[in-house]
mmCIF file of C-alpha atoms in Angstrom:
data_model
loop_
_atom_site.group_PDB
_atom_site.id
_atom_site.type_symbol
_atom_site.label_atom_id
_atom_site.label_comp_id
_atom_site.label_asym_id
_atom_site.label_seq_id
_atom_site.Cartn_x
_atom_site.Cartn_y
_atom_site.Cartn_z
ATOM 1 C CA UNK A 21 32.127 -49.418 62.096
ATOM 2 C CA UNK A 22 30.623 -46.748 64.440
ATOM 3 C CA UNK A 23 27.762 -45.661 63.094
ATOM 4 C CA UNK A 24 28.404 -41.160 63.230
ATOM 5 C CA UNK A 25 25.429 -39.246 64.806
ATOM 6 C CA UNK A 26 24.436 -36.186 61.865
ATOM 7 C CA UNK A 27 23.695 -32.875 62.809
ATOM 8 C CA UNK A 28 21.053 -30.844 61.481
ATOM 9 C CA UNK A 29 21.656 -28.401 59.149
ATOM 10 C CA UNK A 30 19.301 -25.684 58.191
ATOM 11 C CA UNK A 31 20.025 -23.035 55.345
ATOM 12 C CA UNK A 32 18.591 -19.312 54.962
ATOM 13 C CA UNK A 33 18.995 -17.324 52.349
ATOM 14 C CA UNK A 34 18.572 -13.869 52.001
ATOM 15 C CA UNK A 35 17.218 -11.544 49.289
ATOM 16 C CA UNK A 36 16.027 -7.881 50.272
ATOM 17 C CA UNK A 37 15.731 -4.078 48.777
ATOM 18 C CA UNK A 38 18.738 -1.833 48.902
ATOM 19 C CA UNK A 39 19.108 1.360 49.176
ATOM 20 C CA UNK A 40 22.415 3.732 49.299
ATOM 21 C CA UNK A 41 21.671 3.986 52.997
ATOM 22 C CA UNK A 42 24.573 1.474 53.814
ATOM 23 C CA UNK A 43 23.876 2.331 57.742
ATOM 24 C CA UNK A 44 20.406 0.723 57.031
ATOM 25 C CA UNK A 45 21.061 -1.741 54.955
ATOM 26 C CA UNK A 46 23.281 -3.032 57.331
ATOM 27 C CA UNK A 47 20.753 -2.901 59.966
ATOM 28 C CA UNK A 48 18.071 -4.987 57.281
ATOM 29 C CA UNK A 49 20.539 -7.322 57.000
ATOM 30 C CA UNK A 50 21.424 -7.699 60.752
ATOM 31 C CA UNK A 51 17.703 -8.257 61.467
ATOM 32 C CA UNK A 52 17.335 -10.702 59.232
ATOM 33 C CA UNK A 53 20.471 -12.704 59.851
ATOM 34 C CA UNK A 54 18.867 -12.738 63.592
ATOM 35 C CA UNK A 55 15.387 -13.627 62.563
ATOM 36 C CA UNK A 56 16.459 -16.672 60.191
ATOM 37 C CA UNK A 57 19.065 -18.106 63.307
ATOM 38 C CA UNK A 58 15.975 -17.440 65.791
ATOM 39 C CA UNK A 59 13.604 -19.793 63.352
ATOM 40 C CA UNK A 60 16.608 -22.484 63.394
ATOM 41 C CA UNK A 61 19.061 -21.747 60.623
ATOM 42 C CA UNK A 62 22.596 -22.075 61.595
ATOM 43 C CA UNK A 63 23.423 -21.570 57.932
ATOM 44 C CA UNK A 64 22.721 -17.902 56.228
ATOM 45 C CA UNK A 65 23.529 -16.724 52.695
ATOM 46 C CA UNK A 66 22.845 -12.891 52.117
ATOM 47 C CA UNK A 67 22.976 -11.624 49.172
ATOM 48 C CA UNK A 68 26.280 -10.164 46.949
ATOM 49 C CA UNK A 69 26.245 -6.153 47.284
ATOM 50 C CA UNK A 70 23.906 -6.115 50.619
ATOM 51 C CA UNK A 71 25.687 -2.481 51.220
ATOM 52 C CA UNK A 72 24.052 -0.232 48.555
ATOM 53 C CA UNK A 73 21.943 -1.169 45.281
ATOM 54 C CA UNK A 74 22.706 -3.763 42.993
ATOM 55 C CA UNK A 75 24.920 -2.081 40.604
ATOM 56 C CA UNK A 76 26.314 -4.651 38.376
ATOM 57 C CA UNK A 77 23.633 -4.135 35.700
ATOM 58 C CA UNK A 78 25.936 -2.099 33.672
ATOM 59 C CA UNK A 79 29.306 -1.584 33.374
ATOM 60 C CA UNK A 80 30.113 2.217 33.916
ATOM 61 C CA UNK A 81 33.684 3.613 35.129
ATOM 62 C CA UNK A 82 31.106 5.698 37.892
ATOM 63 C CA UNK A 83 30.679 2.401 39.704
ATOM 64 C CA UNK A 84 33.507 1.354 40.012
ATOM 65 C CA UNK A 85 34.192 3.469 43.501
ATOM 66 C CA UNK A 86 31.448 0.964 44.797
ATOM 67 C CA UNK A 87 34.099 -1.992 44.896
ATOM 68 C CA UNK A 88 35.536 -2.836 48.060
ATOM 69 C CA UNK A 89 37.988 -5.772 48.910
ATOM 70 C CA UNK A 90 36.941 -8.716 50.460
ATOM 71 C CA UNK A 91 39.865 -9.659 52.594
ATOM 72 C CA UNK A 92 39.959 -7.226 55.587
ATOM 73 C CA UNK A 93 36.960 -5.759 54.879
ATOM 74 C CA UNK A 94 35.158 -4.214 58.084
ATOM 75 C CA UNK A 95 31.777 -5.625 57.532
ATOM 76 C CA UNK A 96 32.925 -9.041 57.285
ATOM 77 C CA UNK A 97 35.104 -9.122 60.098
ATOM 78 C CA UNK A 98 31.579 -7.413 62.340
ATOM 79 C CA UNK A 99 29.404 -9.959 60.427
ATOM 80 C CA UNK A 100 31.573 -13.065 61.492
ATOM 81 C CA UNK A 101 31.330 -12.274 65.220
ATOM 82 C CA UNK A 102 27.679 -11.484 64.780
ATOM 83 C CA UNK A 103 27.438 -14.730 63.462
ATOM 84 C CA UNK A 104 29.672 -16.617 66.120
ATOM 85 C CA UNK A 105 27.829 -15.041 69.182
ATOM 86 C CA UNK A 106 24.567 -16.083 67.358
ATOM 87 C CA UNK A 107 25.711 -19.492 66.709
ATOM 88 C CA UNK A 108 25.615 -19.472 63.119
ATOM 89 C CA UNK A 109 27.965 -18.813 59.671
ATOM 90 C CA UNK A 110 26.708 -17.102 57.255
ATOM 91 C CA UNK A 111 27.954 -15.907 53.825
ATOM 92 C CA UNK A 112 27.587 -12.673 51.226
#
């Protein structure tokens, strides 16, 4: 049996403030993404909510305007070809 030739794998994961500046976050989390596939991680995990502050903490009918799909949801779609120029996948 042919012995198979592994490939390195190297995971990041992200954790960082939010704000309800989504324009920034989204910036933060851009930087970031770009930073960990620069130091050699072609795997990136970024945190659930990376848009706006955590609100989950309670749950108030208020929120609940904060909840956007997943499937066909812009940021995903950017974030994906962000991801395939740099080389990498990542996850939220």
């Amino acid at each position: 049996m042919e012995k198979r030739k592994g490939r390195e794998v190297v995971v990041s994961a992200l954790q960082f403030s939010c704000t309800d500046d989504v324009a920034a976050n989204l910036a933060t989390a851009e930087r970031l993404v770009r930073a960990s596939h620069k130091k050699g991680s072609n795997i990136i995990l970024i945190q659930e909510l990376f848009e706006g502050y955590y609100f989950c903490q309670a749950q108030r009918e208020d929120f609940f305007q904060r909840a956007k799909p997943y499937k066909d949801h812009p940021y995903n779609s950017e974030y994906a070809k962000t991801g395939k120029r740099a080389g990498c996948s990542y996850t939220s």
